Short mmCIF file of C-alpha atoms in Angstrom, two decimals:
data_model
loop_
_atom_site.label_atom_id
_atom_site.label_comp_id
_atom_site.label_asym_id
_atom_site.label_seq_id
_atom_site.Cartn_x
_atom_site.Cartn_y
_atom_site.Cartn_z
CA UNK O 1 -33.03 95.95 -19.94
CA UNK O 2 -34.49 95.37 -16.42
CA UNK O 3 -38.04 96.75 -16.15
CA UNK O 4 -39.26 98.51 -13.20
CA UNK O 5 -41.24 96.79 -10.22
CA UNK O 6 -43.83 97.68 -8.09
CA UNK O 7 -44.55 95.95 -5.19
CA UNK O 8 -47.65 96.87 -3.14
CA UNK O 9 -48.24 95.57 0.29
CA UNK O 10 -51.62 95.32 2.11
CA UNK O 11 -51.22 95.70 5.87
CA UNK O 12 -53.03 96.31 8.90
CA UNK O 13 -50.21 98.80 9.37
CA UNK O 14 -46.54 98.15 9.43
CA UNK O 15 -45.96 100.39 12.05
CA UNK O 16 -48.32 98.65 14.70
CA UNK O 17 -48.88 94.97 13.36
CA UNK O 18 -45.82 92.57 13.71
CA UNK O 19 -46.47 90.26 10.78
CA UNK O 20 -47.04 93.59 8.51
CA UNK O 21 -43.76 95.04 10.06
CA UNK O 22 -41.81 91.76 9.18
CA UNK O 23 -43.25 91.03 5.81
CA UNK O 24 -42.36 94.43 4.84
CA UNK O 25 -38.62 94.45 6.60
CA UNK O 26 -38.55 91.53 4.20
CA UNK O 27 -39.23 93.51 1.01
CA UNK O 28 -37.35 96.17 2.17
CA UNK O 29 -34.37 93.85 2.28
CA UNK O 30 -34.88 91.92 -0.91
CA UNK O 31 -35.39 95.75 -3.01
CA UNK O 32 -32.04 96.76 -1.16
CA UNK O 33 -30.23 93.42 -1.85
CA UNK O 34 -31.56 93.41 -6.02
CA UNK O 35 -30.93 97.43 -6.32
CA UNK O 36 -32.73 98.51 -9.81
CA UNK O 37 -35.85 99.75 -9.85
CA UNK O 38 -38.42 98.54 -7.42
CA UNK O 39 -41.20 100.94 -5.90
CA UNK O 40 -42.67 99.61 -2.66
CA UNK O 41 -46.25 101.10 -1.42
CA UNK O 42 -47.98 100.32 1.47
CA UNK O 43 -51.70 100.16 1.54
CA UNK O 44 -52.72 100.23 5.25
CA UNK O 45 -56.14 99.10 5.77
CA UNK O 46 -56.63 101.77 8.55
CA UNK O 47 -57.44 104.05 6.17
CA UNK O 48 -60.78 103.67 4.29
CA UNK O 49 -59.18 104.11 0.93
CA UNK O 50 -56.83 101.18 1.14
CA UNK O 51 -59.89 99.09 2.30
CA UNK O 52 -61.90 99.80 -0.82
CA UNK O 53 -58.45 99.14 -3.00
CA UNK O 54 -57.87 95.93 -0.99
CA UNK O 55 -61.72 94.67 -2.12
CA UNK O 56 -61.21 96.04 -5.78
CA UNK O 57 -58.10 93.96 -6.20
CA UNK O 58 -59.34 90.85 -4.45
CA UNK O 59 -57.03 90.80 -1.80
CA UNK O 60 -58.42 89.18 1.64
CA UNK O 61 -55.80 88.28 3.89
CA UNK O 62 -53.07 90.99 5.75
CA UNK O 63 -50.27 91.17 5.13
CA UNK O 64 -50.38 90.42 1.42
CA UNK O 65 -47.49 91.28 -0.99
CA UNK O 66 -48.15 91.83 -4.55
CA UNK O 67 -45.60 92.24 -7.36
CA UNK O 68 -46.53 93.83 -10.49
CA UNK O 69 -50.32 93.51 -9.67
CA UNK O 70 -49.99 90.03 -9.32
CA UNK O 71 -50.94 88.45 -5.56
CA UNK O 72 -47.85 86.57 -5.00
CA UNK O 73 -47.87 86.17 -1.00
CA UNK O 74 -50.92 86.37 0.93
CA UNK O 75 -50.23 85.93 4.74
CA UNK O 76 -47.01 84.50 4.66
CA UNK O 77 -43.25 85.96 5.39
CA UNK O 78 -41.41 84.61 2.21
CA UNK O 79 -37.87 83.60 2.92
CA UNK O 80 -35.41 85.93 1.26
CA UNK O 81 -34.18 83.88 -1.82
CA UNK O 82 -37.66 82.82 -2.47
CA UNK O 83 -39.04 86.91 -2.50
CA UNK O 84 -35.85 87.60 -4.43
CA UNK O 85 -36.68 85.16 -7.08
CA UNK O 86 -40.33 86.15 -7.61
CA UNK O 87 -39.07 89.78 -8.04
CA UNK O 88 -36.25 89.15 -10.44
CA UNK O 89 -38.44 87.19 -12.57
CA UNK O 90 -40.63 90.14 -13.22
CA UNK O 91 -37.86 92.53 -14.06
CA UNK O 92 -36.61 90.41 -17.14
CA UNK O 93 -37.44 91.26 -20.48
CA UNK O 94 -40.01 88.99 -22.07
CA UNK O 95 -37.27 87.61 -24.25
CA UNK O 96 -38.18 89.02 -27.75
CA UNK O 97 -36.08 92.35 -27.35
CA UNK O 98 -39.64 94.24 -25.88
CA UNK O 99 -38.95 96.07 -22.60
CA UNK O 100 -42.41 96.82 -22.25
CA UNK O 101 -44.21 93.40 -22.22
CA UNK O 102 -45.12 93.40 -25.56
CA UNK O 103 -47.47 96.01 -26.45
CA UNK O 104 -45.48 99.19 -27.47
CA UNK O 105 -42.74 98.88 -29.26
CA UNK Y 1 -71.21 85.61 39.16
CA UNK Y 2 -69.32 88.54 39.09
CA UNK Y 3 -67.62 89.69 35.54
CA UNK Y 4 -64.18 87.99 36.71
CA UNK Y 5 -65.81 84.85 37.53
CA UNK Y 6 -68.20 84.69 34.21
CA UNK Y 7 -64.63 84.98 32.26
CA UNK Y 8 -62.72 82.58 34.43
CA UNK Y 9 -66.01 79.92 33.92
CA UNK Y 10 -65.21 80.39 30.07
CA UNK Y 11 -61.76 79.76 30.35
CA UNK Y 12 -62.33 76.54 32.54
CA UNK Y 13 -64.04 75.57 29.62
CA UNK Y 14 -67.43 76.08 30.98
CA UNK Y 15 -70.65 77.53 29.78
CA UNK Y 16 -71.30 80.84 31.94
CA UNK Y 17 -74.49 82.48 32.33
CA UNK Y 18 -73.74 84.95 29.60
CA UNK Y 19 -71.14 85.05 26.78
CA UNK Y 20 -67.94 86.47 28.22
CA UNK Y 21 -66.55 89.79 26.63
CA UNK Y 22 -62.75 90.91 26.66
CA UNK Y 23 -62.00 93.90 24.78
CA UNK Y 24 -58.46 94.03 24.11
CA UNK Y 25 -57.83 97.76 24.87
CA UNK Y 26 -54.21 98.53 24.37
CA UNK Y 27 -53.39 102.01 22.89
CA UNK Y 28 -57.54 102.69 22.73
CA UNK Y 29 -57.00 103.34 26.11
CA UNK Y 30 -54.64 106.48 25.64
CA UNK Y 31 -57.76 107.54 23.20
CA UNK Y 32 -59.83 107.11 25.96
CA UNK Y 33 -58.04 109.50 28.07
CA UNK Y 34 -56.79 112.11 25.35
CA UNK Y 35 -53.29 111.04 25.12
CA UNK Y 36 -51.10 109.96 22.83
CA UNK Y 37 -49.79 106.14 22.43
CA UNK Y 38 -46.61 106.82 22.88
CA UNK Y 39 -46.69 108.81 26.15
CA UNK Y 40 -49.52 106.56 27.35
CA UNK Y 41 -47.39 103.41 27.06
CA UNK Y 42 -44.36 104.93 29.06
CA UNK Y 43 -46.22 105.85 31.97
CA UNK Y 44 -47.74 103.59 34.80
CA UNK Y 45 -50.34 106.37 35.75
CA UNK Y 46 -51.66 106.95 32.57
CA UNK Y 47 -52.04 103.07 31.51
CA UNK Y 48 -53.84 102.63 35.05
CA UNK Y 49 -56.18 105.64 34.03
CA UNK Y 50 -56.54 104.34 30.58
CA UNK Y 51 -57.74 100.59 31.95
CA UNK Y 52 -60.12 102.32 34.33
CA UNK Y 53 -62.03 104.27 31.82
CA UNK Y 54 -62.03 101.25 29.65
CA UNK Y 55 -64.00 99.27 32.43
CA UNK Y 56 -66.22 102.11 33.25
CA UNK Y 57 -67.01 102.38 29.11
CA UNK Y 58 -67.20 98.99 28.23
CA UNK Y 59 -68.05 96.98 31.05
CA UNK Y 60 -65.71 94.11 30.27
CA UNK Y 61 -65.04 90.68 32.45
CA UNK Y 62 -61.51 91.10 31.44
CA UNK Y 63 -58.95 93.86 30.13
CA UNK Y 64 -55.24 93.59 29.19
CA UNK Y 65 -52.99 95.26 31.21
CA UNK Y 66 -50.95 96.65 28.41
CA UNK Y 67 -51.06 95.77 24.86
CA UNK Y 68 -47.53 96.14 23.69
CA UNK Y 69 -45.37 93.21 22.09
CA UNK Y 70 -41.85 95.52 22.11
CA UNK Y 71 -41.44 95.76 25.64
CA UNK Y 72 -39.47 92.44 26.27
CA UNK Y 73 -37.65 93.11 22.80
CA UNK Y 74 -36.82 96.66 24.17
CA UNK Y 75 -35.74 95.40 27.36
CA UNK Y 76 -33.18 93.30 25.77
CA UNK Y 77 -31.65 96.31 23.82
CA UNK Y 78 -33.80 96.65 20.34
CA UNK Y 79 -34.24 99.87 19.25
CA UNK Y 80 -38.17 101.37 19.00
CA UNK Y 81 -39.84 103.51 16.79
CA UNK Y 82 -42.46 105.26 18.47
CA UNK Y 83 -45.93 106.43 17.29
CA UNK Y 84 -48.70 108.61 18.58
CA UNK Y 85 -51.25 106.34 17.22
CA UNK Y 86 -49.98 102.91 17.54
CA UNK Y 87 -47.71 100.66 19.71
CA UNK Y 88 -44.00 101.26 18.98
CA UNK Y 89 -42.38 99.05 16.38
CA UNK Y 90 -38.67 97.24 16.41
CA UNK Y 91 -36.21 98.53 14.21
CA UNK Y 92 -33.00 97.77 15.36
CA UNK Y 93 -32.65 94.06 16.16
CA UNK Y 94 -30.19 93.32 18.73
CA UNK Y 95 -28.96 90.25 17.30
CA UNK Y 96 -27.43 91.98 14.56
CA UNK Y 97 -24.84 93.71 17.06
CA UNK Y 98 -24.67 91.53 20.14
CA UNK Y 99 -24.23 87.58 20.18
CA UNK Y 100 -26.99 85.67 22.10
CA UNK Y 101 -24.66 84.61 24.65
CA UNK Y 102 -24.41 88.22 25.83
CA UNK Y 103 -28.07 88.47 26.33
CA UNK Y 104 -29.65 88.13 29.71
CA UNK Y 105 -33.17 86.97 31.02
CA UNK Y 106 -34.88 90.74 31.47
CA UNK Y 107 -35.57 91.65 35.09
CA UNK Y 108 -38.31 93.83 36.67
CA UNK Y 109 -35.52 96.69 36.22
CA UNK Y 110 -35.09 96.72 32.83
CA UNK Y 111 -36.96 98.96 29.95
CA UNK Y 112 -40.20 99.49 30.69
CA UNK Y 113 -41.25 96.83 32.75
CA UNK Y 114 -40.81 98.61 35.84
CA UNK Y 115 -43.63 101.05 34.21
CA UNK Y 116 -45.61 98.11 33.53
CA UNK Y 117 -45.27 96.42 36.78
CA UNK Y 118 -46.67 99.52 38.76
CA UNK Y 119 -49.54 99.70 36.52
CA UNK Y 120 -50.45 96.04 37.26
CA UNK Y 121 -49.94 96.29 41.11
CA UNK Y 122 -52.33 99.43 40.97
CA UNK Y 123 -54.95 97.41 39.07
CA UNK Y 124 -54.84 94.20 40.65
CA UNK Y 125 -55.41 96.30 43.96
CA UNK Y 126 -58.22 98.51 41.99
CA UNK Y 127 -60.19 96.01 40.53
CA UNK Y 128 -59.79 92.60 42.67
CA UNK Y 129 -62.72 90.24 42.26
CA UNK Y 130 -64.53 92.76 39.57
CA UNK Y 131 -63.07 91.70 36.58
CA UNK Y 132 -59.97 89.46 35.32
CA UNK Y 133 -56.89 91.21 34.21
CA UNK Y 134 -54.53 89.54 31.58
CA UNK Y 135 -50.77 89.75 31.47
CA UNK Y 136 -49.63 90.03 28.02
CA UNK Y 137 -46.30 88.91 26.85
CA UNK Y 138 -44.51 88.61 23.53
CA UNK Y 139 -44.37 84.98 22.30
CA UNK Y 140 -41.46 83.26 21.25
CA UNK Y 141 -41.70 83.32 17.53
CA UNK Y 142 -42.41 87.32 17.58
CA UNK Y 143 -39.77 88.27 19.91
CA UNK Y 144 -37.26 85.80 18.09
CA UNK Y 145 -38.21 88.04 15.25
CA UNK Y 146 -37.83 91.13 17.13
CA UNK Y 147 -34.22 89.66 18.13
CA UNK Y 148 -32.93 88.73 14.60
CA UNK Y 149 -35.44 90.63 12.09
CA UNK Y 150 -37.02 89.12 9.17
CA UNK Y 151 -33.85 87.21 8.12
CA UNK Y 152 -35.11 84.66 10.57
CA UNK Y 153 -37.41 83.22 8.43
CA UNK Y 154 -34.66 82.09 5.86
CA UNK Y 155 -32.53 80.72 9.07
CA UNK Y 156 -35.50 78.63 10.00
CA UNK Y 157 -34.64 76.57 7.07
CA UNK Y 158 -30.95 76.97 6.38
CA UNK Y 159 -29.56 77.32 10.25
CA UNK Y 160 -32.36 75.73 12.27
CA UNK Y 161 -29.96 75.27 15.15
CA UNK Y 162 -29.07 78.69 15.35
CA UNK Y 163 -32.99 79.61 15.33
CA UNK Y 164 -33.69 76.82 17.81
CA UNK Y 165 -31.04 78.73 20.28
CA UNK Y 166 -32.52 81.84 20.01
CA UNK Y 167 -36.21 79.81 20.58
CA UNK Y 168 -34.97 78.51 23.73
CA UNK Y 169 -34.08 81.93 24.95
CA UNK Y 170 -37.10 83.81 23.94
CA UNK Y 171 -39.43 80.86 25.74
CA UNK Y 172 -37.05 81.93 28.91
CA UNK Y 173 -37.98 85.20 28.73
CA UNK Y 174 -41.77 84.42 28.17
CA UNK Y 175 -41.55 82.52 31.24
CA UNK Y 176 -39.82 85.25 33.19
CA UNK Y 177 -42.35 87.91 32.30
CA UNK Y 178 -45.15 85.71 33.10
CA UNK Y 179 -43.83 85.16 36.74
CA UNK Y 180 -43.57 88.83 37.11
CA UNK Y 181 -47.46 89.23 36.21
CA UNK Y 182 -48.46 85.99 38.09
CA UNK Y 183 -46.98 87.00 41.37
CA UNK Y 184 -48.49 90.03 41.48
CA UNK Y 185 -51.80 88.47 41.53
CA UNK Y 186 -52.65 88.37 37.78
CA UNK Y 187 -54.91 85.13 36.80
CA UNK Y 188 -54.75 85.19 33.07
CA UNK Y 189 -51.59 85.28 30.83
CA UNK Y 190 -51.89 86.01 27.25
CA UNK Y 191 -48.84 84.76 25.02
CA UNK Y 192 -49.51 87.07 21.93
CA UNK Y 193 -47.35 85.57 19.03
CA UNK Y 194 -48.84 87.26 16.00
CA UNK Y 195 -46.15 86.03 13.67
CA UNK Y 196 -47.32 82.40 13.87
CA UNK Y 197 -49.56 82.84 11.18
CA UNK Y 198 -47.12 83.48 8.72
CA UNK Y 199 -45.32 79.91 8.94
CA UNK Y 200 -46.47 76.64 7.74
CA UNK Y 201 -48.07 73.90 9.89
CA UNK Y 202 -44.37 72.03 9.87
CA UNK Y 203 -42.57 74.86 10.73
CA UNK Y 204 -45.13 75.74 13.85
CA UNK Y 205 -44.38 72.26 15.32
CA UNK Y 206 -40.74 72.37 14.70
CA UNK Y 207 -39.99 75.24 15.99
CA UNK Y 208 -43.12 77.02 17.97
CA UNK Y 209 -45.34 74.30 19.67
CA UNK Y 210 -43.04 72.98 22.52
CA UNK Y 211 -41.93 76.80 23.14
CA UNK Y 212 -44.85 77.91 25.13
CA UNK Y 213 -44.57 75.06 27.82
CA UNK Y 214 -42.20 76.44 30.46
CA UNK Y 215 -44.73 79.39 30.38
CA UNK Y 216 -47.73 77.05 30.57
CA UNK Y 217 -46.44 75.10 33.22
CA UNK Y 218 -45.67 77.93 35.41
CA UNK Y 219 -49.16 79.57 34.89
CA UNK Y 220 -50.50 76.30 36.11
CA UNK Y 221 -48.31 76.21 39.18
CA UNK Y 222 -49.97 79.62 40.25
CA UNK Y 223 -53.56 78.18 39.30
CA UNK Y 224 -54.04 80.61 36.51
CA UNK Y 225 -55.25 80.54 33.11
CA UNK Y 226 -53.17 80.45 29.67
CA UNK Y 227 -54.28 81.55 26.26
CA UNK Y 228 -52.41 82.03 22.88
CA UNK Y 229 -53.28 85.19 20.70
CA UNK Y 230 -52.33 84.76 17.21
CA UNK Y 231 -53.23 87.10 14.18
CA UNK Y 232 -53.70 87.04 10.45
CA UNK Y 233 -54.53 84.28 8.43
CA UNK Y 234 -53.67 81.22 10.85
CA UNK Y 235 -56.26 79.03 9.09
CA UNK Y 236 -53.30 76.62 8.20
CA UNK Y 237 -52.16 76.28 11.77
CA UNK Y 238 -55.50 76.33 13.56
CA UNK Y 239 -54.76 72.27 14.18
CA UNK Y 240 -51.65 73.17 15.53
CA UNK Y 241 -53.00 75.61 17.63
CA UNK Y 242 -55.29 73.24 19.32
CA UNK Y 243 -51.94 71.04 20.60
CA UNK Y 244 -50.50 74.08 21.87
CA UNK Y 245 -50.47 73.37 26.13
CA UNK Y 246 -52.66 76.63 26.59
CA UNK Y 247 -56.19 76.50 27.91
CA UNK Y 248 -57.14 78.13 24.24
CA UNK Y 249 -56.26 80.64 21.58
CA UNK Y 250 -57.81 83.77 20.37
CA UNK Y 251 -57.90 84.80 16.84
CA UNK Y 252 -58.94 87.63 14.22
CA UNK Y 253 -61.40 87.75 11.40
CA UNK Y 254 -58.95 86.30 8.97
CA UNK Y 255 -59.75 82.80 10.36
CA UNK Y 256 -63.38 81.28 10.18
CA UNK Y 257 -65.18 81.62 13.37
CA UNK Y 258 -67.02 78.29 12.31
CA UNK Y 259 -64.07 76.48 11.39
CA UNK Y 260 -61.83 77.60 14.57
CA UNK Y 261 -64.96 76.54 17.15
CA UNK Y 262 -65.22 73.34 15.44
CA UNK Y 263 -61.71 72.63 15.81
CA UNK Y 264 -61.18 74.22 19.26
CA UNK Y 265 -64.26 72.08 20.65
CA UNK Y 266 -62.84 68.59 19.46
CA UNK Y 267 -59.90 69.09 21.82
CA UNK Y 268 -61.81 71.17 24.48
CA UNK Y 269 -59.60 74.27 24.03
CA UNK Y 270 -61.28 77.88 24.98
CA UNK Y 271 -61.59 80.20 21.59
CA UNK Y 272 -61.59 83.87 21.64
CA UNK Y 273 -62.38 86.38 18.69
CA UNK Y 274 -63.07 87.45 16.41
CA UNK Y 275 -64.86 90.82 15.80
CA UNK Y 276 -63.63 92.64 12.67
CA UNK Y 277 -60.96 95.61 13.54
CA UNK Y 278 -61.25 97.53 10.58
CA UNK Y 279 -64.31 97.09 8.74
CA UNK Y 280 -66.24 96.68 11.79
CA UNK Y 281 -65.23 98.59 15.08
CA UNK Y 282 -62.99 101.31 13.22
CA UNK Y 283 -64.99 102.04 10.31
CA UNK Y 284 -68.20 100.15 10.36
CA UNK Y 285 -71.47 101.36 11.29
CA UNK Y 286 -73.39 100.20 14.63
CA UNK Y 287 -75.91 97.87 12.85
CA UNK Y 288 -72.71 96.33 11.33
CA UNK Y 289 -70.94 95.99 14.69
CA UNK Y 290 -74.05 94.60 16.25
CA UNK Y 291 -74.35 91.92 13.41
CA UNK Y 292 -70.77 90.80 13.55
CA UNK Y 293 -71.10 90.48 17.12
CA UNK Y 294 -74.58 88.68 16.56
CA UNK Y 295 -72.92 86.09 14.44
CA UNK Y 296 -69.89 85.39 16.44
CA UNK Y 297 -72.06 84.58 19.58
CA UNK Y 298 -74.19 82.60 17.37
CA UNK Y 299 -71.09 80.53 16.37
CA UNK Y 300 -69.56 80.27 19.50
CA UNK Y 301 -72.05 79.93 22.20
CA UNK Y 302 -71.18 77.39 24.36
CA UNK Y 303 -68.45 76.08 26.80
CA UNK Y 304 -65.26 77.79 26.47
CA UNK Y 305 -66.18 80.44 24.17
CA UNK Y 306 -64.96 84.63 24.91
CA UNK Y 307 -66.16 87.60 22.75
CA UNK Y 308 -63.34 89.53 21.70
CA UNK Y 309 -62.02 92.05 19.05
CA UNK Y 310 -59.93 90.29 16.48
CA UNK Y 311 -56.69 91.97 18.06
CA UNK Y 312 -55.43 94.95 20.18
CA UNK Y 313 -58.14 97.95 19.16
CA UNK Y 314 -57.30 100.67 17.01
CA UNK Y 315 -55.96 103.91 18.59
CA UNK Y 316 -59.29 105.49 17.02
CA UNK Y 317 -61.80 102.71 17.40
CA UNK Y 318 -65.17 103.70 17.47
CA UNK Y 319 -66.41 104.07 21.09
CA UNK Y 320 -70.07 104.02 19.67
CA UNK Y 321 -69.29 100.52 18.01
CA UNK Y 322 -67.76 99.30 21.16
CA UNK Y 323 -70.74 100.16 23.37
CA UNK Y 324 -73.16 98.73 20.93
CA UNK Y 325 -71.42 95.65 21.26
CA UNK Y 326 -71.40 96.06 25.01
CA UNK Y 327 -75.13 96.43 25.02
CA UNK Y 328 -75.38 93.33 22.82
CA UNK Y 329 -73.33 91.37 25.24
CA UNK Y 330 -75.68 92.53 28.51
CA UNK Y 331 -78.74 92.69 27.13
CA UNK Y 332 -78.91 90.58 24.69
#
C-alpha cells in the first residue's frame, strides 16, 4: 500500500520569485504525473511564521524541497524523473507489511 | 561627485569617495505611492511616480526603472497571473502551444514594453545626471523557463539541442530589450537571471555563459555598463559568474559576501549585495539592518563594490529600515 507523501517547500514566495515559481511547478508536475496521495505545502518566508519554521527545521536556502520531513533539494530544481524517483521512494512500504513505517501495526 | 558618478565609478572597478548604494525598488515603488503592484506595473505614470519617490526617500546612486522579469515573456505570448503585492508570475508557457519558429523578437509595441519605455524616457529626462537608471532585462535562462516551463531543466540533459535553440532566441530577446533602454539614454543594463542559481557549474558553462555576450557587446558599443543579477544560493557558480562578460554581478544573502568579494576581486569584477531581504529589510529591526549594512560595507569596501539589497525589495519592505541603511551610507 502506498504511503501518503508530504512535500514542503520553503520559498521566498512562488508568486514573485522565479526560482521558487519553477521549483513549485516542478513539484506540482511530479505530483500530477505520479497521482496518489501527495500533499504540497508552501512555506513563504515573507511570512514571519515561515522564517521561524525554516530555522527550526534547519533549512537555510530557498527554494528548498522537503519530502516527508527530509531536506532533499536545496536551491536546485531537480529534473522531473529524479524528483519522481525521490517521491516514489517514500511512497513505498517498508517491506514488512507495515504501512506506517513500523511502529503501529 | 554626483550620486550617479559615484555609482559609475564603482562600475568601472574604481573606489569612489563613499560606498555606492542601489536599492532595488521594484513593486516597493507601488507601496511607496499607495498603489497595488498590478496597477503600478501597467502604468508609465505610476512607475514614474514610484521611482521619483524612491529617489527622494532613499537617496540612491542608482535605481531600477522596473523590476519585472515577466515583461519579455508576456510580450512573447506567455500568460501571467497578477498579484497585488508581487510582480506577476508566468502561468502559461507559450512554447507549449506555439513552435519556437513562430516566435518573433519583441518590439517596442508589444505587451507592456511601451509602458516601460515611456517611463524610461520620462525618468531619463527627469534625473539626467543626478542618479543612474538601471534597465533590467530578463536573462536568457529565466526567459527560457518562462517560455518552456520547468520541463526545460530535464530537457537540458535529454534534449540539449532544443534547449540551446531556445537559449539562442532568448539571447537575442535580451539584446533587443537592452537596445531599447540604451538608445533612450540608460547607461546601466542589468541582466537578471535568477534561475542560474539552480544549475550546476557545468550546465552554467554549457548553456548560459555565452548567452549574455550579444547583450554585453551591445552595452559596450553604447559605452554603458552591464551587471548580471542572480538570486538564491548561487555559491557553486560564483567562479562561473566571474567568467561572464558583464562588468560584474549582484547576489543575495544566500551567498557569503566574503567569498563572493574574494572571487570577484581576483577577476576585477564589480560585486553588488547583499542586504538580507526578509530577516533584515522586511522583518528586522533598525539596529539589525544597520549591522547587516555595516558588515557588508566592511567586507566589500574597496574598488568595484556596490551596497544593495539581495534582490527586488518586497512590496511591504520597511521604509524605516531602508532609511537606516541610507543614513549609514551617507553619514557613515
